[in-house]
Tab-separated table of C-alpha atoms in Angstrom:
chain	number	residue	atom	x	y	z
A	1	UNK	CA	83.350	100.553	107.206
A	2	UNK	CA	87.079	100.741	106.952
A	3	UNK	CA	88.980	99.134	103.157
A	4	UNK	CA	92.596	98.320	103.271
A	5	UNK	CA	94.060	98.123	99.408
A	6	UNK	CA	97.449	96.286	99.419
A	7	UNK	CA	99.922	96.075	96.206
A	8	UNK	CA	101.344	94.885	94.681
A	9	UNK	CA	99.595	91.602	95.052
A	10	UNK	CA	102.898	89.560	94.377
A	11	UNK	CA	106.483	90.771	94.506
A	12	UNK	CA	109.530	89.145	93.416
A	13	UNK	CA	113.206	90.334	94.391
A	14	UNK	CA	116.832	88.934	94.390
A	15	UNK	CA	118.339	87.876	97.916
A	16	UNK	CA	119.583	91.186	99.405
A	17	UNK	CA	117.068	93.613	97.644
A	18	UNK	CA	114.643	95.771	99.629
A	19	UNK	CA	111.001	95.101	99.257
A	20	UNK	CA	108.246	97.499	99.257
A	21	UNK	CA	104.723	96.657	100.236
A	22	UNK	CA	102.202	99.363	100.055
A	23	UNK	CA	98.809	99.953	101.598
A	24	UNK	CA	96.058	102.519	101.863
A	25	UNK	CA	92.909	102.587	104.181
A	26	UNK	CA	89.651	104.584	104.126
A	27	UNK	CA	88.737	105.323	107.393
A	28	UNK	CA	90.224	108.303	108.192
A	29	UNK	CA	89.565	107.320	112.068
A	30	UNK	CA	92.161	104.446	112.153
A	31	UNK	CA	94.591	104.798	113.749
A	32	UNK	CA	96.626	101.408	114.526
A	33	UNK	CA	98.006	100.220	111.696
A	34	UNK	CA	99.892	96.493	111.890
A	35	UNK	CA	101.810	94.239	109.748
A	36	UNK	CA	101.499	90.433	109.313
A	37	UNK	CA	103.329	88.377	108.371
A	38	UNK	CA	101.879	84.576	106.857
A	39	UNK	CA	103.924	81.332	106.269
A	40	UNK	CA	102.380	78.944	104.152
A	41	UNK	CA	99.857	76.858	105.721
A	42	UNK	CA	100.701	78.881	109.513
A	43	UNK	CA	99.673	81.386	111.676
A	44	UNK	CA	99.333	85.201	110.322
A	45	UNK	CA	102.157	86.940	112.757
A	46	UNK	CA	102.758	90.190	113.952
A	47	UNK	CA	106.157	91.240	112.739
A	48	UNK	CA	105.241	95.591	113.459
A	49	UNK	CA	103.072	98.081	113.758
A	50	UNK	CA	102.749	101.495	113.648
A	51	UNK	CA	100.009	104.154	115.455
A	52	UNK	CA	99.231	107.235	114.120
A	53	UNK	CA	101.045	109.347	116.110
A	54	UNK	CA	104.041	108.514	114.653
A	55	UNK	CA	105.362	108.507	110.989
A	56	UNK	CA	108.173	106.198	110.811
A	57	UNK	CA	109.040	102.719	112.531
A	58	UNK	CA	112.121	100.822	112.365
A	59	UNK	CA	113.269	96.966	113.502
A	60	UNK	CA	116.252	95.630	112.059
A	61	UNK	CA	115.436	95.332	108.730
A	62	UNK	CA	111.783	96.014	108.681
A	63	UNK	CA	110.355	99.456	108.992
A	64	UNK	CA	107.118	100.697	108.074
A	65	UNK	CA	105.904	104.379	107.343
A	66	UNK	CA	102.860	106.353	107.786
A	67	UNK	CA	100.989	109.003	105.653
A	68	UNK	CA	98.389	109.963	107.874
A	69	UNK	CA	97.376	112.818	105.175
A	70	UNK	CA	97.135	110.465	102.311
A	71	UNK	CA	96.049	107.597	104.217
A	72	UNK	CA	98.714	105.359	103.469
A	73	UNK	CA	100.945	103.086	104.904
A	74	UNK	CA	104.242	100.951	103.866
A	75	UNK	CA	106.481	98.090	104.970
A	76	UNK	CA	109.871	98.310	103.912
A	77	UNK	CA	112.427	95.332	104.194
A	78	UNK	CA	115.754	95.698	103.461
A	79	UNK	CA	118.783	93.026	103.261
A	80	UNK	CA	115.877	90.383	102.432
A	81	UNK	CA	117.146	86.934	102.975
A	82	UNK	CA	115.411	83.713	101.304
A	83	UNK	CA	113.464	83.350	104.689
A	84	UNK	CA	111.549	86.201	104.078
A	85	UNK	CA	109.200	84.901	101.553
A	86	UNK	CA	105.752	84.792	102.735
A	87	UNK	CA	102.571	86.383	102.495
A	88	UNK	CA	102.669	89.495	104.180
A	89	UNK	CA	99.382	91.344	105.273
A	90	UNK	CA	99.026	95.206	106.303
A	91	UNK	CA	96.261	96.051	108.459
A	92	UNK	CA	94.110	98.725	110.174
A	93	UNK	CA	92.126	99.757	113.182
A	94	UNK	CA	90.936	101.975	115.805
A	95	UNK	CA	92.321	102.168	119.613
A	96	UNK	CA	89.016	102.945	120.557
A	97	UNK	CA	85.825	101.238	120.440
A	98	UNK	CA	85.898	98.221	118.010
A	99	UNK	CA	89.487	97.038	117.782
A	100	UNK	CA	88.979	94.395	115.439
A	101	UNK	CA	91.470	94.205	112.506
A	102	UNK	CA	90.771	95.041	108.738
A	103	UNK	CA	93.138	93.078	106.741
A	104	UNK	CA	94.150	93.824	103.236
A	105	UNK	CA	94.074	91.560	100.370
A	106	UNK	CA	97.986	90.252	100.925
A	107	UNK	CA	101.357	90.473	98.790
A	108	UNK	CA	103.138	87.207	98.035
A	109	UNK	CA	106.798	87.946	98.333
A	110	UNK	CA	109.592	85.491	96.921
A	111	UNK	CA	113.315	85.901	97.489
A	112	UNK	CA	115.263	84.479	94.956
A	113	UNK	CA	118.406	83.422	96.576
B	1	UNK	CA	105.810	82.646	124.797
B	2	UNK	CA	102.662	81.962	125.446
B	3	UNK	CA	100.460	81.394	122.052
B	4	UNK	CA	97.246	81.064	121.237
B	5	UNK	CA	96.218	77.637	120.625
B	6	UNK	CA	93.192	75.931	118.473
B	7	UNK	CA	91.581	72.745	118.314
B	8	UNK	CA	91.351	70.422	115.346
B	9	UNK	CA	93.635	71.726	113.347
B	10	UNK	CA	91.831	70.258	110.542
B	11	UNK	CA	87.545	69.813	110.993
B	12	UNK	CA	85.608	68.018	107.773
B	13	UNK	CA	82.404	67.775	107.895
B	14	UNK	CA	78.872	67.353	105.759
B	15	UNK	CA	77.028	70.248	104.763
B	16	UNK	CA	74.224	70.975	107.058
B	17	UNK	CA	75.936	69.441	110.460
B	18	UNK	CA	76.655	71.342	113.442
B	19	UNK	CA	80.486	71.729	113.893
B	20	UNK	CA	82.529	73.947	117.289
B	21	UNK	CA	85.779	75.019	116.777
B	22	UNK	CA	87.667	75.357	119.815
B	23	UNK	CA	89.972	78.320	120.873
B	24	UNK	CA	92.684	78.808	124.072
B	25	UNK	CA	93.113	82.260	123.940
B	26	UNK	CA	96.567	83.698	126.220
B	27	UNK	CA	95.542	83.305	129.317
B	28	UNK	CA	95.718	87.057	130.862
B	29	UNK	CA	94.163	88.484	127.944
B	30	UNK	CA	90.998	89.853	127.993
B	31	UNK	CA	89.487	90.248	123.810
B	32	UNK	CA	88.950	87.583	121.997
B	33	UNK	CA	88.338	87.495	117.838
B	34	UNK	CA	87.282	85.206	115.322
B	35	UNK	CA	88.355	85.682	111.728
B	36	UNK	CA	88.292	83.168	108.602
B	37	UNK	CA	90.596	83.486	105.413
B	38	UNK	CA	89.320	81.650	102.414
B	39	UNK	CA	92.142	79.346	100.595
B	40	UNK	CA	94.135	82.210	99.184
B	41	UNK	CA	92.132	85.144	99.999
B	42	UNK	CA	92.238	88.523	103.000
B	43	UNK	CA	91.614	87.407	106.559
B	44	UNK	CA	88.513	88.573	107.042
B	45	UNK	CA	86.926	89.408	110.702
B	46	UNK	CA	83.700	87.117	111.652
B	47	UNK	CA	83.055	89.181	115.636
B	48	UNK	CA	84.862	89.834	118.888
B	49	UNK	CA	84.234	89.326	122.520
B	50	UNK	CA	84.816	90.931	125.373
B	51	UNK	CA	83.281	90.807	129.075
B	52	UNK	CA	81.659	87.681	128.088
B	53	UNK	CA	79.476	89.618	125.223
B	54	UNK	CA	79.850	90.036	121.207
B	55	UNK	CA	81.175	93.629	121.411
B	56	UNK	CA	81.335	93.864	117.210
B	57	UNK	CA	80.467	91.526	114.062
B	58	UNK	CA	80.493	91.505	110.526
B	59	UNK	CA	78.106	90.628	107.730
B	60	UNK	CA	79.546	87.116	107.381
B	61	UNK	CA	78.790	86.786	111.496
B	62	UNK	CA	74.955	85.323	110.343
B	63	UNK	CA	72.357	83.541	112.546
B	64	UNK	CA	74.452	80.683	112.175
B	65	UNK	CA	77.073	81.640	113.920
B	66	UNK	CA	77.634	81.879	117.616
B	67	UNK	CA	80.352	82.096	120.190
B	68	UNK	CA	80.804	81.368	124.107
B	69	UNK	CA	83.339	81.274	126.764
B	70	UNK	CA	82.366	78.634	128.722
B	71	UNK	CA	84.705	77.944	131.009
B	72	UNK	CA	87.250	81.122	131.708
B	73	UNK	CA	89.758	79.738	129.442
B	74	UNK	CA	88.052	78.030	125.991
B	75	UNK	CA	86.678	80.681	123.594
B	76	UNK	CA	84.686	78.509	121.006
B	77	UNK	CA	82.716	79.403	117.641
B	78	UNK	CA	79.933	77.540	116.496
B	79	UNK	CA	78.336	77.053	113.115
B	80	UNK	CA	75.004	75.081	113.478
B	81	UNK	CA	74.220	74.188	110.154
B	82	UNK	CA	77.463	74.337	107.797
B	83	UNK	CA	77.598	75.212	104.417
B	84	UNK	CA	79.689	74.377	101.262
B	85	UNK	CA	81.046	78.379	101.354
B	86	UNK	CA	81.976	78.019	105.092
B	87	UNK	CA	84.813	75.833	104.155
B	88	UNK	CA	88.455	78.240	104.772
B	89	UNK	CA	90.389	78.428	107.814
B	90	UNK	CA	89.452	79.806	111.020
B	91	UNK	CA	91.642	81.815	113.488
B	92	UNK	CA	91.169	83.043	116.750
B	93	UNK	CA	93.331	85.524	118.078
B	94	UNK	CA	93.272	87.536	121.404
B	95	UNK	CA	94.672	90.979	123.056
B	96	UNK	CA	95.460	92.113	126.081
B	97	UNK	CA	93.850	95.107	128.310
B	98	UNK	CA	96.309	97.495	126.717
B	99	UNK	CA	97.952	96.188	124.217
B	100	UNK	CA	96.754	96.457	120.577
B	101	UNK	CA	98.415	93.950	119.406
B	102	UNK	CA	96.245	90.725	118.206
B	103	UNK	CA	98.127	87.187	118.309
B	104	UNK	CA	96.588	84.461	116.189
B	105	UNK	CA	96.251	80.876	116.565
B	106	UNK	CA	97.096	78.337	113.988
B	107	UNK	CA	94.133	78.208	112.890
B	108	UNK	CA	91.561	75.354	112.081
B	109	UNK	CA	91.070	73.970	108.298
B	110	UNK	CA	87.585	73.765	107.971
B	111	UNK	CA	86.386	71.753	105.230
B	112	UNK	CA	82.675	71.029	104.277
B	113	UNK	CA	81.751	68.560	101.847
């Protein structure tokens, strides 16, 4: 079956630094490839999401880029603001057959305002 | 926006009772998922539903678990005789048709004592 990794496991950065979260999967068949993101004690929610036909996504401050090749996959935030920290989880699945989501293990990120 | 909602938010119970956790899914969509995250660990996926059948589950997904829609509009998962290791917090999420995209409920804190 499909294995997300996810590092770094906890990241630190000063209000107004970009973050980098990185992930790589296994299954060389995924090929949907979301972002969560996980306020204490609430909900895991979507914040993006990329498919494999595509290398690059961007939202505001949030993108998230695709190595289909290497099988990796990265959320970038730029500008982050004190009400970014959270536990953010990448993802990955097929868009065919089972859907359901392989999450990896989480990164813990704290702005420092 | 219409969200996923779950019922209790918090469940304790004795080891070796019967417990249901209750699930509103979005009301036009049409997949329905179950996932658990232990305190401070991955999400992990438990099985999903679709067309009123278990379409996929994992290893944790054991004879002890089940799942029903009874009504067209609860989705509920049942664990019939609960265990000290089943204690973590319990999501349902659901798609639409098309869409990809999961959206979780708040989850339910289920502790077993």
């Amino acid at each position: 079956g499909e294995n997300v990794e996810q590092h770094p496991s906890t990241l630190s950065v000063q209000e107004g630094d970009s973050a980098v979260i990185k992930c790589t999967y296994s299954d060389s068949a995924s090929n949907y490839f979301p972002w969560y993101k996980q306020e204490l004690g609430k909900r895991p929610q979507l914040i993006i999401d990329i498919r494999s036909n595509v290398g690059e996504k961007k939202d505001q401050r949030i993108a998230v880029t695709l190595n289909k090749t290497a099988k990796h996959f990265s959320l970038h935030i730029t500008e982050t603001q004190p009400e970014d920290s959270a536990v953010y989880f990448c993802a990955a699945s097929w868009d065919t057959g089972r859907r359901a989501l392989t999450f990896g293990s989480g990164t813990r990120l704290q702005v420092q305002p | 926006e219409p969200e996923v909602t779950q019922t209790p938010s918090h469940q304790v119970t004795q080891m070796g009772q019967e417990v249901i956790l209750r699930c509103v899914p979005i009301s036009n969509h049409l997949y329905f998922y179950w996932y658990r995250q232990i305190l401070g660990q991955k999400v992990e996926f438990l099985v999903s539903f679709y067309n009123n059948e278990i379409s996929e589950k994992s290893e944790i997904f054991d004879d002890q678990f089940s799942v029903e829609r009874p009504d067209g509009s609860n989705f509920t998962l049942k664990i019939r005789s609960t265990k000290l290791e089943d204690s973590a917090m319990y999501f349902c999420a659901s798609r639409g048709g098309a869409g990809l995209d999961q959206f979780f409920g708040p989850g339910t804190r289920l502790t077993v004592l």
